[in-house]
Tab-separated table of N, CA and C in Angstrom:
chain	number	residue	atom	x	y	z
R	1256	MET	N	23.763	20.277	-19.881
R	1256	MET	CA	23.536	19.792	-18.543
R	1256	MET	C	24.894	19.509	-17.903
R	1257	THR	N	25.096	20.039	-16.725
R	1257	THR	CA	26.368	19.831	-16.037
R	1257	THR	C	26.379	18.460	-15.381
R	1258	ASP	N	27.576	18.080	-14.934
R	1258	ASP	CA	27.705	16.798	-14.245
R	1258	ASP	C	26.892	16.787	-12.958
R	1259	PHE	N	26.864	17.929	-12.260
R	1259	PHE	CA	26.100	18.004	-11.018
R	1259	PHE	C	24.608	17.789	-11.275
R	1260	GLN	N	24.072	18.416	-12.313
R	1260	GLN	CA	22.649	18.254	-12.622
R	1260	GLN	C	22.338	16.811	-13.021
R	1261	PHE	N	23.240	16.195	-13.768
R	1261	PHE	CA	23.046	14.803	-14.159
R	1261	PHE	C	23.020	13.903	-12.930
R	1262	LEU	N	23.953	14.127	-12.001
R	1262	LEU	CA	24.006	13.341	-10.773
R	1262	LEU	C	22.780	13.600	-9.908
R	1263	ALA	N	22.369	14.853	-9.808
R	1263	ALA	CA	21.203	15.192	-8.990
R	1263	ALA	C	19.937	14.548	-9.550
R	1264	ARG	N	19.796	14.530	-10.860
R	1264	ARG	CA	18.626	13.884	-11.466
R	1264	ARG	C	18.632	12.383	-11.198
R	1265	GLY	N	19.788	11.787	-11.294
R	1265	GLY	CA	19.887	10.355	-11.018
R	1265	GLY	C	19.543	10.023	-9.583
R	1266	ILE	N	20.031	10.833	-8.659
R	1266	ILE	CA	19.728	10.602	-7.248
R	1266	ILE	C	18.237	10.800	-6.981
R	1267	ALA	N	17.639	11.826	-7.594
R	1267	ALA	CA	16.206	12.075	-7.405
R	1267	ALA	C	15.378	10.915	-7.947
R	1268	LEU	N	15.727	10.424	-9.122
R	1268	LEU	CA	14.983	9.300	-9.697
R	1268	LEU	C	15.177	8.025	-8.888
R	1269	ALA	N	16.393	7.797	-8.397
R	1269	ALA	CA	16.642	6.619	-7.570
R	1269	ALA	C	15.853	6.701	-6.268
R	1270	GLY	N	15.816	7.879	-5.669
R	1270	GLY	CA	15.039	8.055	-4.442
R	1270	GLY	C	13.561	7.818	-4.664
R	1271	CYS	N	13.046	8.289	-5.797
R	1271	CYS	CA	11.632	8.054	-6.119
R	1271	CYS	C	11.364	6.562	-6.307
R	1272	GLY	N	12.268	5.878	-6.963
R	1272	GLY	CA	12.085	4.448	-7.182
R	1272	GLY	C	12.146	3.646	-5.896
R	1273	ILE	N	13.107	3.969	-5.046
R	1273	ILE	CA	13.226	3.263	-3.769
R	1273	ILE	C	12.019	3.556	-2.888
R	1274	GLY	N	11.609	4.815	-2.846
R	1274	GLY	CA	10.434	5.176	-2.051
R	1274	GLY	C	9.170	4.508	-2.558
R	1275	ALA	N	9.017	4.422	-3.877
R	1275	ALA	CA	7.842	3.762	-4.446
R	1275	ALA	C	7.839	2.277	-4.105
R	1276	GLY	N	9.004	1.649	-4.165
R	1276	GLY	CA	9.085	0.238	-3.797
R	1276	GLY	C	8.715	0.002	-2.351
R	1277	CYS	N	9.202	0.853	-1.472
R	1277	CYS	CA	8.858	0.730	-0.049
R	1277	CYS	C	7.374	0.978	0.181
R	1278	ALA	N	6.803	1.939	-0.535
R	1278	ALA	CA	5.379	2.230	-0.375
R	1278	ALA	C	4.523	1.080	-0.889
R	1279	LEU	N	4.937	0.443	-1.969
R	1279	LEU	CA	4.156	-0.660	-2.513
R	1279	LEU	C	4.277	-1.918	-1.661
R	1280	ILE	N	5.318	-2.028	-0.857
R	1280	ILE	CA	5.439	-3.148	0.073
R	1280	ILE	C	4.353	-3.072	1.142
R	1281	ALA	N	3.771	-1.891	1.326
R	1281	ALA	CA	2.710	-1.722	2.321
R	1281	ALA	C	1.493	-2.578	2.006
R	1282	GLY	N	1.379	-3.099	0.808
R	1282	GLY	CA	0.257	-3.963	0.466
R	1282	GLY	C	0.384	-5.373	1.010
R	1283	ILE	N	1.555	-5.764	1.462
R	1283	ILE	CA	1.762	-7.119	1.967
R	1283	ILE	C	1.061	-7.317	3.308
R	1284	GLY	N	1.193	-6.353	4.200
R	1284	GLY	CA	0.606	-6.473	5.537
R	1284	GLY	C	-0.899	-6.635	5.525
R	1285	PRO	N	-1.624	-5.765	4.829
R	1285	PRO	CA	-3.078	-5.943	4.786
R	1285	PRO	C	-3.502	-7.267	4.155
R	1286	GLY	N	-2.764	-7.729	3.165
R	1286	GLY	CA	-3.115	-9.002	2.543
R	1286	GLY	C	-3.005	-10.162	3.518
R	1287	ILE	N	-1.935	-10.184	4.289
R	1287	ILE	CA	-1.759	-11.237	5.288
R	1287	ILE	C	-2.815	-11.112	6.379
R	1288	GLY	N	-3.046	-9.880	6.845
R	1288	GLY	CA	-4.038	-9.665	7.901
R	1288	GLY	C	-5.443	-10.033	7.467
R	1289	GLU	N	-5.803	-9.698	6.244
R	1289	GLU	CA	-7.139	-10.043	5.746
R	1289	GLU	C	-7.292	-11.553	5.593
R	1290	GLY	N	-6.237	-12.216	5.186
R	1290	GLY	CA	-6.297	-13.679	5.099
R	1290	GLY	C	-6.489	-14.320	6.460
R	1291	ASN	N	-5.779	-13.813	7.460
R	1291	ASN	CA	-5.948	-14.331	8.819
R	1291	ASN	C	-7.347	-14.049	9.344
R	1292	ALA	N	-7.874	-12.858	9.065
R	1292	ALA	CA	-9.223	-12.508	9.519
R	1292	ALA	C	-10.270	-13.395	8.856
R	1293	ALA	N	-10.116	-13.656	7.573
R	1293	ALA	CA	-11.070	-14.522	6.875
R	1293	ALA	C	-11.011	-15.950	7.406
R	1294	ALA	N	-9.809	-16.419	7.703
R	1294	ALA	CA	-9.672	-17.765	8.261
R	1294	ALA	C	-10.344	-17.855	9.627
R	1295	ALA	N	-10.150	-16.830	10.454
R	1295	ALA	CA	-10.781	-16.823	11.778
R	1295	ALA	C	-12.300	-16.726	11.659
R	1296	ALA	N	-12.789	-15.955	10.686
R	1296	ALA	CA	-14.237	-15.841	10.492
R	1296	ALA	C	-14.831	-17.171	10.038
R	1297	CYS	N	-14.154	-17.855	9.139
R	1297	CYS	CA	-14.641	-19.168	8.698
R	1297	CYS	C	-14.668	-20.155	9.853
R	1298	GLU	N	-13.654	-20.098	10.682
R	1298	GLU	CA	-13.606	-20.973	11.849
R	1298	GLU	C	-14.734	-20.648	12.825
R	1299	ALA	N	-14.998	-19.355	13.035
R	1299	ALA	CA	-16.068	-18.945	13.952
R	1299	ALA	C	-17.436	-19.361	13.423
R	1300	VAL	N	-17.666	-19.211	12.132
R	1300	VAL	CA	-18.946	-19.630	11.548
R	1300	VAL	C	-19.076	-21.152	11.600
R	1301	GLY	N	-17.978	-21.855	11.451
R	1301	GLY	CA	-18.013	-23.311	11.557
R	1301	GLY	C	-18.377	-23.779	12.957
R	1302	ARG	N	-17.912	-23.044	13.964
R	1302	ARG	CA	-18.234	-23.410	15.344
R	1302	ARG	C	-19.654	-23.010	15.728
R	1303	GLN	N	-20.092	-21.816	15.289
R	1303	GLN	CA	-21.420	-21.306	15.644
R	1303	GLN	C	-22.108	-20.769	14.386
R	1304	PRO	N	-22.756	-21.629	13.635
R	1304	PRO	CA	-23.393	-21.183	12.387
R	1304	PRO	C	-24.500	-20.145	12.597
R	1305	GLU	N	-25.100	-20.109	13.766
R	1305	GLU	CA	-26.179	-19.150	14.012
R	1305	GLU	C	-25.675	-17.711	14.103
R	1306	CYS	N	-24.381	-17.491	14.295
R	1306	CYS	CA	-23.790	-16.143	14.384
R	1306	CYS	C	-23.194	-15.687	13.051
R	1307	LYS	N	-23.624	-16.307	11.967
R	1307	LYS	CA	-23.022	-16.027	10.663
R	1307	LYS	C	-23.139	-14.556	10.265
R	1308	SER	N	-24.294	-13.946	10.451
R	1308	SER	CA	-24.475	-12.551	10.015
R	1308	SER	C	-23.628	-11.595	10.848
R	1309	ASP	N	-23.524	-11.849	12.157
R	1309	ASP	CA	-22.687	-10.986	13.005
R	1309	ASP	C	-21.213	-11.097	12.625
R	1310	VAL	N	-20.766	-12.313	12.416
R	1310	VAL	CA	-19.361	-12.529	12.053
R	1310	VAL	C	-19.062	-11.908	10.689
R	1311	THR	N	-19.975	-12.066	9.752
R	1311	THR	CA	-19.763	-11.528	8.409
R	1311	THR	C	-19.685	-10.006	8.419
R	1312	SER	N	-20.593	-9.356	9.144
R	1312	SER	CA	-20.571	-7.887	9.178
R	1312	SER	C	-19.311	-7.372	9.862
R	1313	THR	N	-18.892	-8.030	10.921
R	1313	THR	CA	-17.657	-7.623	11.596
R	1313	THR	C	-16.448	-7.855	10.702
R	1314	LEU	N	-16.441	-8.964	9.971
R	1314	LEU	CA	-15.337	-9.259	9.054
R	1314	LEU	C	-15.248	-8.213	7.949
R	1315	ILE	N	-16.377	-7.844	7.368
R	1315	ILE	CA	-16.362	-6.860	6.280
R	1315	ILE	C	-15.855	-5.518	6.781
R	1316	LEU	N	-16.287	-5.110	7.967
R	1316	LEU	CA	-15.806	-3.845	8.533
R	1316	LEU	C	-14.296	-3.893	8.785
R	1317	GLY	N	-13.818	-4.978	9.368
R	1317	GLY	CA	-12.385	-5.103	9.640
R	1317	GLY	C	-11.545	-5.150	8.381
R	1318	VAL	N	-12.010	-5.871	7.379
R	1318	VAL	CA	-11.272	-5.957	6.114
R	1318	VAL	C	-11.232	-4.599	5.427
R	1319	ALA	N	-12.353	-3.873	5.467
R	1319	ALA	CA	-12.383	-2.549	4.838
R	1319	ALA	C	-11.421	-1.593	5.532
R	1320	LEU	N	-11.359	-1.652	6.849
R	1320	LEU	CA	-10.443	-0.768	7.575
R	1320	LEU	C	-8.987	-1.134	7.322
R	1321	SER	N	-8.693	-2.421	7.278
R	1321	SER	CA	-7.295	-2.817	7.065
R	1321	SER	C	-6.861	-2.598	5.618
R	1322	GLU	N	-7.787	-2.629	4.685
R	1322	GLU	CA	-7.430	-2.446	3.276
R	1322	GLU	C	-7.018	-1.004	2.980
R	1323	THR	N	-7.470	-0.056	3.802
R	1323	THR	CA	-7.134	1.342	3.526
R	1323	THR	C	-5.631	1.578	3.576
R	1324	THR	N	-4.923	0.885	4.457
R	1324	THR	CA	-3.471	1.088	4.508
R	1324	THR	C	-2.809	0.596	3.222
R	1325	GLY	N	-3.282	-0.517	2.689
R	1325	GLY	CA	-2.752	-0.999	1.418
R	1325	GLY	C	-3.050	-0.049	0.274
R	1326	ILE	N	-4.246	0.526	0.272
R	1326	ILE	CA	-4.612	1.477	-0.780
R	1326	ILE	C	-3.773	2.742	-0.665
R	1327	TYR	N	-3.568	3.225	0.558
R	1327	TYR	CA	-2.724	4.412	0.747
R	1327	TYR	C	-1.304	4.151	0.252
R	1328	GLY	N	-0.759	2.990	0.562
R	1328	GLY	CA	0.577	2.649	0.080
R	1328	GLY	C	0.635	2.559	-1.430
R	1329	PHE	N	-0.398	1.989	-2.041
R	1329	PHE	CA	-0.452	1.878	-3.503
R	1329	PHE	C	-0.515	3.252	-4.158
R	1330	VAL	N	-1.365	4.121	-3.632
R	1330	VAL	CA	-1.490	5.470	-4.194
R	1330	VAL	C	-0.187	6.247	-4.013
R	1331	THR	N	0.443	6.115	-2.846
R	1331	THR	CA	1.718	6.788	-2.607
R	1331	THR	C	2.782	6.292	-3.582
R	1332	GLY	N	2.823	4.990	-3.807
R	1332	GLY	CA	3.773	4.443	-4.768
R	1332	GLY	C	3.544	4.962	-6.174
R	1333	LEU	N	2.272	5.029	-6.592
R	1333	LEU	CA	1.974	5.565	-7.923
R	1333	LEU	C	2.371	7.031	-8.037
R	1334	LEU	N	2.123	7.803	-6.989
R	1334	LEU	CA	2.522	9.210	-7.019
R	1334	LEU	C	4.036	9.354	-7.115
R	1335	LEU	N	4.765	8.515	-6.390
R	1335	LEU	CA	6.224	8.585	-6.451
R	1335	LEU	C	6.762	8.139	-7.806
R	1336	ILE	N	6.084	7.227	-8.458
R	1336	ILE	CA	6.554	6.753	-9.754
R	1336	ILE	C	6.257	7.758	-10.863
R	1337	PHE	N	5.038	8.287	-10.878
R	1337	PHE	CA	4.606	9.085	-12.027
R	1337	PHE	C	4.629	10.589	-11.802
R	1338	LEU	N	4.429	11.063	-10.591
R	1338	LEU	CA	4.305	12.498	-10.367
R	1338	LEU	C	5.579	13.119	-9.797
R	1339	ALA	N	6.185	12.479	-8.826
R	1339	ALA	CA	7.327	13.070	-8.134
R	1339	ALA	C	8.549	13.296	-9.027
R	1340	PRO	N	8.916	12.384	-9.932
R	1340	PRO	CA	10.109	12.670	-10.749
R	1340	PRO	C	9.996	13.963	-11.541
R	1341	GLY	N	8.837	14.248	-12.095
R	1341	GLY	CA	8.653	15.493	-12.835
R	1341	GLY	C	8.788	16.710	-11.948
R	1342	MET	N	8.283	16.608	-10.718
R	1342	MET	CA	8.395	17.732	-9.790
R	1342	MET	C	9.851	17.980	-9.426
R	1343	PHE	N	10.610	16.893	-9.187
R	1343	PHE	CA	12.022	17.059	-8.851
R	1343	PHE	C	12.809	17.622	-10.027
R	1344	MET	N	12.464	17.200	-11.232
R	1344	MET	CA	13.188	17.692	-12.402
R	1344	MET	C	12.948	19.186	-12.609
R	1345	ASN	N	11.769	19.679	-12.267
R	1345	ASN	CA	11.502	21.116	-12.375
R	1345	ASN	C	12.377	21.907	-11.409
R	1346	TYR	N	12.628	21.353	-10.219
R	1346	TYR	CA	13.470	22.046	-9.247
R	1346	TYR	C	14.940	22.042	-9.655
R	1347	LEU	N	15.351	21.024	-10.394
R	1347	LEU	CA	16.767	20.888	-10.737
R	1347	LEU	C	17.163	21.653	-11.998
R	1348	GLN	N	16.244	22.297	-12.663
R	1348	GLN	CA	16.590	23.022	-13.891
R	1348	GLN	C	17.106	24.398	-13.594
């Protein structure tokens, strides 16, 4: 293995690691947003208990939609950690 190939592999692995870290940070936003939504739903049910079913169904829909971004970030991070380094190493041989 030449020095260039060694350096290229290191850069590829570092890029995969940095990208995976950034992708996994995407889980922070949905977590904060879902917590705020749940707090607002609890407050709304506390003010108007008769609207509990409407508030609950709207909360579940909103949480499900916001969670998809966290799941996409998690899957992207896993792909960058486990799949991408092997693909880059095949190109560098």
